[in-house]
CSV table of C-alpha atoms in Angstrom, one decimal:
chain,number,residue,atom,x,y,z
A,1262,GLY,CA,-26.6,1.2,-23.3
A,1263,ALA,CA,-26.4,3.4,-20.2
A,1264,GLY,CA,-23.5,3.2,-18.3
A,1265,VAL,CA,-23.3,3.6,-14.2
A,1266,SER,CA,-24.8,7.0,-13.3
A,1267,GLN,CA,-24.0,8.9,-10.2
A,1268,THR,CA,-25.8,11.9,-8.0
A,1269,PRO,CA,-25.1,14.4,-7.5
A,1270,SER,CA,-21.8,15.2,-9.3
A,1271,ASN,CA,-21.0,17.6,-6.4
A,1272,LYS,CA,-22.2,17.8,-3.0
A,1273,VAL,CA,-20.9,20.7,-0.7
A,1274,THR,CA,-21.7,20.3,3.0
A,1275,GLU,CA,-20.3,21.7,6.0
A,1276,LYS,CA,-18.5,19.7,8.9
A,1277,GLY,CA,-20.9,17.6,10.7
A,1278,LYS,CA,-23.8,17.1,8.4
A,1279,TYR,CA,-25.2,13.8,7.2
A,1280,VAL,CA,-25.1,13.1,3.3
A,1281,GLU,CA,-26.0,10.7,0.8
A,1282,LEU,CA,-24.5,9.6,-2.5
A,1283,ARG,CA,-26.4,7.6,-4.9
A,1284,CYS,CA,-25.3,5.5,-7.5
A,1285,ASP,CA,-27.4,3.8,-10.6
A,1286,PRO,CA,-25.5,0.3,-12.1
A,1287,ILE,CA,-25.5,-0.7,-15.2
A,1288,SER,CA,-29.1,-2.5,-15.8
A,1289,GLY,CA,-28.4,-6.4,-15.1
A,1290,HIS,CA,-25.3,-5.6,-13.1
A,1291,THR,CA,-25.4,-7.8,-9.6
A,1292,ALA,CA,-22.2,-6.6,-8.2
A,1293,LEU,CA,-21.9,-3.0,-6.9
A,1294,TYR,CA,-19.0,-1.3,-5.7
A,1295,TRP,CA,-17.9,2.0,-4.1
A,1296,TYR,CA,-14.6,3.5,-3.8
A,1297,ARG,CA,-13.2,6.8,-2.8
A,1298,GLN,CA,-10.4,8.6,-4.3
A,1299,SER,CA,-8.5,11.8,-2.7
A,1300,LEU,CA,-6.6,14.3,-5.0
A,1301,GLY,CA,-3.4,12.7,-6.4
A,1302,GLN,CA,-3.9,9.2,-5.3
A,1303,GLY,CA,-5.2,5.9,-6.9
A,1304,PRO,CA,-9.3,5.0,-5.9
A,1305,GLU,CA,-9.5,3.2,-2.4
A,1306,PHE,CA,-12.0,0.5,-1.8
A,1307,LEU,CA,-14.9,1.1,0.6
A,1308,ILE,CA,-17.8,-1.6,0.1
A,1309,TYR,CA,-19.0,-4.1,-2.4
A,1310,PHE,CA,-22.3,-5.7,-3.0
A,1311,GLN,CA,-23.4,-8.8,-4.5
A,1312,GLY,CA,-27.1,-8.3,-4.7
A,1313,THR,CA,-28.6,-6.8,-1.7
A,1314,GLY,CA,-26.2,-8.1,0.7
A,1315,ALA,CA,-22.5,-6.5,1.5
A,1316,ALA,CA,-20.4,-9.0,0.5
A,1317,ASP,CA,-17.3,-7.1,1.2
A,1318,ASP,CA,-16.9,-4.0,3.7
A,1319,SER,CA,-13.8,-4.1,4.8
A,1320,GLY,CA,-13.0,-0.8,3.6
A,1321,LEU,CA,-15.3,1.4,5.5
A,1322,PRO,CA,-13.1,3.6,7.5
A,1323,ASN,CA,-15.3,4.1,10.3
A,1324,ASP,CA,-19.1,3.4,11.9
A,1325,ARG,CA,-19.8,6.8,10.2
A,1326,PHE,CA,-19.9,5.8,6.6
A,1327,PHE,CA,-22.8,3.0,5.8
A,1328,ALA,CA,-24.3,1.8,2.5
A,1329,VAL,CA,-27.3,0.0,1.1
A,1330,ARG,CA,-28.2,-1.5,-1.8
A,1331,PRO,CA,-32.2,-2.5,-0.7
A,1332,GLU,CA,-33.5,-3.7,-3.8
A,1333,GLY,CA,-30.1,-5.2,-5.6
A,1334,SER,CA,-29.9,-2.3,-8.0
A,1335,VAL,CA,-29.4,1.4,-7.1
A,1336,SER,CA,-27.4,2.0,-3.8
A,1337,THR,CA,-26.5,4.9,-1.5
A,1338,LEU,CA,-23.7,5.9,0.2
A,1339,LYS,CA,-24.5,7.3,3.8
A,1340,ILE,CA,-21.9,9.3,6.1
A,1341,GLN,CA,-22.8,10.7,9.1
A,1342,ARG,CA,-21.3,13.3,11.2
A,1343,THR,CA,-19.4,14.4,7.7
A,1344,GLU,CA,-15.3,15.3,8.4
A,1345,ARG,CA,-13.1,17.6,6.6
A,1346,GLY,CA,-11.0,14.5,5.8
A,1347,ASP,CA,-13.8,12.8,3.9
A,1348,SER,CA,-13.8,15.4,1.2
A,1349,ALA,CA,-12.6,13.2,-1.9
A,1350,VAL,CA,-14.6,11.7,-5.2
A,1351,TYR,CA,-16.6,9.0,-4.4
A,1352,LEU,CA,-16.8,6.6,-7.0
A,1353,CYS,CA,-19.1,3.8,-7.8
A,1354,ALA,CA,-18.8,0.6,-10.0
A,1355,SER,CA,-20.7,-1.9,-11.3
A,1356,SER,CA,-19.9,-5.5,-12.8
A,1357,PRO,CA,-21.6,-8.4,-14.2
A,1358,GLY,CA,-20.8,-10.4,-11.3
A,1359,THR,CA,-21.2,-13.6,-13.0
A,1360,SER,CA,-19.7,-16.8,-11.6
A,1361,GLY,CA,-17.1,-18.4,-13.6
A,1362,ARG,CA,-15.9,-15.2,-16.1
A,1363,ALA,CA,-13.9,-12.7,-15.3
A,1364,ASP,CA,-15.3,-9.5,-13.5
A,1365,THR,CA,-14.5,-6.6,-15.3
A,1366,GLN,CA,-16.0,-3.1,-13.6
A,1367,TYR,CA,-17.4,-0.3,-15.3
A,1368,PHE,CA,-16.8,3.1,-13.4
A,1369,GLY,CA,-19.2,5.9,-12.6
A,1370,PRO,CA,-17.8,9.8,-13.3
A,1371,GLY,CA,-18.0,10.2,-9.2
A,1372,THR,CA,-19.6,12.6,-6.8
A,1373,ARG,CA,-17.0,15.1,-5.8
A,1374,LEU,CA,-18.1,16.2,-1.9
A,1375,THR,CA,-16.3,18.6,-0.3
A,1376,VAL,CA,-16.6,19.4,3.3
A,1377,LEU,CA,-16.2,22.7,4.7
B,1045,ASP,CA,-4.2,-9.9,-4.8
B,1046,ALA,CA,-0.7,-9.3,-6.7
B,1047,LYS,CA,1.2,-6.4,-5.7
B,1048,THR,CA,2.2,-4.4,-9.5
B,1049,THR,CA,4.8,-2.1,-9.9
B,1050,GLN,CA,4.7,0.5,-12.4
B,1051,PRO,CA,7.0,3.7,-13.6
B,1052,PRO,CA,5.3,7.3,-12.0
B,1053,SER,CA,5.3,8.7,-15.4
B,1054,MET,CA,6.1,8.6,-19.2
B,1055,ASP,CA,5.7,10.3,-22.4
B,1056,CYS,CA,5.0,9.7,-25.7
B,1057,ALA,CA,4.9,11.6,-29.0
B,1058,GLU,CA,1.2,11.6,-30.8
B,1059,GLY,CA,1.4,9.1,-33.3
B,1060,ARG,CA,3.6,6.8,-32.0
B,1061,ALA,CA,2.4,3.4,-30.3
B,1062,ALA,CA,3.0,3.8,-26.2
B,1063,ASN,CA,4.3,0.9,-24.5
B,1064,LEU,CA,3.5,0.7,-20.7
B,1065,PRO,CA,5.5,-1.7,-18.6
B,1066,CYS,CA,3.6,-3.3,-15.2
B,1067,ASN,CA,6.2,-5.8,-12.9
B,1068,HIS,CA,3.7,-8.2,-11.1
B,1069,SER,CA,6.3,-10.5,-9.8
B,1070,THR,CA,3.9,-12.2,-7.3
B,1071,ILE,CA,0.9,-12.8,-9.5
B,1072,SER,CA,-0.8,-16.2,-8.5
B,1073,GLY,CA,-2.3,-18.7,-11.1
B,1074,ASN,CA,-5.8,-17.3,-10.5
B,1075,GLU,CA,-5.2,-14.0,-11.0
B,1076,TYR,CA,-5.9,-11.7,-14.1
B,1077,VAL,CA,-3.8,-8.9,-15.2
B,1078,TYR,CA,-6.1,-5.9,-16.0
B,1079,TRP,CA,-5.2,-2.5,-17.0
B,1080,TYR,CA,-7.7,0.7,-16.3
B,1081,ARG,CA,-7.0,4.0,-17.3
B,1082,GLN,CA,-8.1,7.6,-15.6
B,1083,ILE,CA,-8.6,10.6,-17.4
B,1084,HIS,CA,-8.3,13.7,-15.5
B,1085,SER,CA,-11.8,14.5,-13.8
B,1086,GLN,CA,-13.3,11.2,-14.9
B,1087,GLY,CA,-14.0,7.4,-13.4
B,1088,PRO,CA,-11.4,4.8,-13.9
B,1089,GLN,CA,-12.2,3.3,-17.5
B,1090,TYR,CA,-11.6,-0.4,-18.5
B,1091,ILE,CA,-9.3,-1.4,-21.4
B,1092,ILE,CA,-8.2,-4.9,-21.5
B,1093,HIS,CA,-7.7,-7.8,-19.3
B,1094,GLY,CA,-5.7,-11.2,-19.8
B,1095,LEU,CA,-4.8,-13.9,-18.0
B,1096,LYS,CA,-1.8,-15.8,-19.9
B,1097,ASN,CA,-2.2,-15.4,-23.6
B,1098,ASN,CA,-1.4,-11.9,-25.6
B,1099,GLU,CA,-4.7,-9.9,-26.1
B,1100,THR,CA,-5.9,-7.5,-28.3
B,1101,ASN,CA,-9.1,-5.3,-28.7
B,1102,GLU,CA,-10.0,-2.0,-29.9
B,1103,MET,CA,-8.6,0.2,-27.4
B,1104,ALA,CA,-5.1,-1.8,-26.8
B,1105,SER,CA,-2.9,-4.5,-27.0
B,1106,LEU,CA,-2.1,-6.5,-23.9
B,1107,ILE,CA,1.7,-8.7,-23.9
B,1108,ILE,CA,2.1,-11.0,-20.7
B,1109,THR,CA,5.5,-12.8,-20.5
B,1110,GLU,CA,5.2,-16.6,-20.5
B,1111,ASP,CA,6.0,-16.5,-16.9
B,1112,ARG,CA,3.2,-14.0,-16.0
B,1113,LYS,CA,5.5,-12.1,-14.2
B,1114,SER,CA,5.1,-9.2,-16.0
B,1115,SER,CA,3.2,-7.3,-18.9
B,1116,THR,CA,3.3,-4.7,-21.2
B,1117,LEU,CA,0.0,-2.5,-22.4
B,1118,ILE,CA,0.6,-1.2,-25.8
B,1119,LEU,CA,-1.3,1.6,-27.3
B,1120,PRO,CA,-0.5,1.6,-30.9
B,1121,HIS,CA,-0.9,5.1,-32.2
B,1122,ALA,CA,-1.2,7.3,-28.7
B,1123,THR,CA,-3.4,10.6,-29.5
B,1124,LEU,CA,-3.3,13.4,-26.9
B,1125,ARG,CA,-7.0,11.8,-25.9
B,1126,ASP,CA,-4.8,9.0,-24.5
B,1127,THR,CA,-3.0,11.2,-21.7
B,1128,ALA,CA,-4.1,9.6,-18.5
B,1129,VAL,CA,-2.8,7.9,-15.5
B,1130,TYR,CA,-2.8,3.9,-16.4
B,1131,TYR,CA,-3.3,1.5,-13.5
B,1132,CYS,CA,-2.3,-2.2,-13.9
B,1133,ILE,CA,-4.1,-4.5,-11.6
B,1134,GLY,CA,-3.9,-8.0,-10.4
B,1135,LYS,CA,-7.1,-9.2,-9.5
B,1136,PRO,CA,-8.5,-13.2,-8.8
B,1137,TYR,CA,-10.4,-14.8,-11.8
B,1138,SER,CA,-13.9,-15.4,-12.0
B,1139,SER,CA,-15.3,-13.8,-8.9
B,1140,ALA,CA,-16.5,-10.3,-8.2
B,1141,SER,CA,-13.8,-8.7,-5.9
B,1142,LYS,CA,-12.3,-5.4,-4.9
B,1143,ILE,CA,-10.0,-3.8,-6.9
B,1144,ILE,CA,-6.7,-2.7,-5.2
B,1145,PHE,CA,-5.5,0.6,-7.4
B,1146,GLY,CA,-1.7,1.3,-6.8
B,1147,SER,CA,-0.2,4.8,-8.2
B,1148,GLY,CA,-0.5,3.9,-11.8
B,1149,THR,CA,1.6,5.4,-14.8
B,1150,ARG,CA,0.9,9.3,-15.7
B,1151,LEU,CA,1.2,8.9,-19.5
B,1152,SER,CA,1.5,12.3,-21.3
B,1153,ILE,CA,1.2,12.3,-24.8
B,1154,ARG,CA,2.9,15.0,-26.8
B,1155,PRO,CA,1.9,16.7,-30.1
C-alpha cells in the first residue's frame, strides 16, 4: 500500500517568510510524528499527534513552529518568520498508535527546506 | 528512553555478514530495542525490533543479550544497497512515543 508522503519535496524560501509543509500518513494510522534533520545529524523530534490532538510538542524549538492535524489524517507543519537556521530536512512518520502493541514508525521521504 | 552507544562507522565486504553492535546498558524492562537505517537522502527505514528474544525477519536478525544490555544487528549477506546509517534505539513498549535518535553507525559495504 501507499507509504507516508510529504509535499513539497523541496522548498526554498527567503528569510522572514512563512512556509507550510504537508504530510499524508499511512491510511488508518492514528499517530503522526514530525522530526527535522540537519546535515550530518540524526533526526530530532518536534511533535507528535494521536488523532487530532498534539500528544507531545516538547520538541518544537520556539513559537514560530506550529503543527495541525484537524481531521486526524493529514498534518501541516507551519513555520512563521523563517530563519536561516530553520534550513533542514523535515521528516514525517506515522504509526498505528495501537495501545498494547509495539509502535513502529514509518517515515516519509522528507521535505528539504532551504531558507536563503 | 534508554541511551544507546554505537560505533561511529564500520565497513564490511559485499556478500559477508555485517554485524552492528549496540550498547544499551540503561535500558528499562518496558523498552524495546529498535533498529532503523537511513540510506542517503531518504527517510529512516524500520528494520526490526525486539524485547528480549532474538528476532529475525526478511531484512535482518537481532540478537539481544540475556541481560538486555547490548544487542547486535546482523545483515546476513550485505549488499552495496545496505550502505546506510544504522540507528539503534530504546523505546517504550506499547505506546506511541517519540524516537530519540543518536548518531548511529555509518556502515559502508565495499565491493
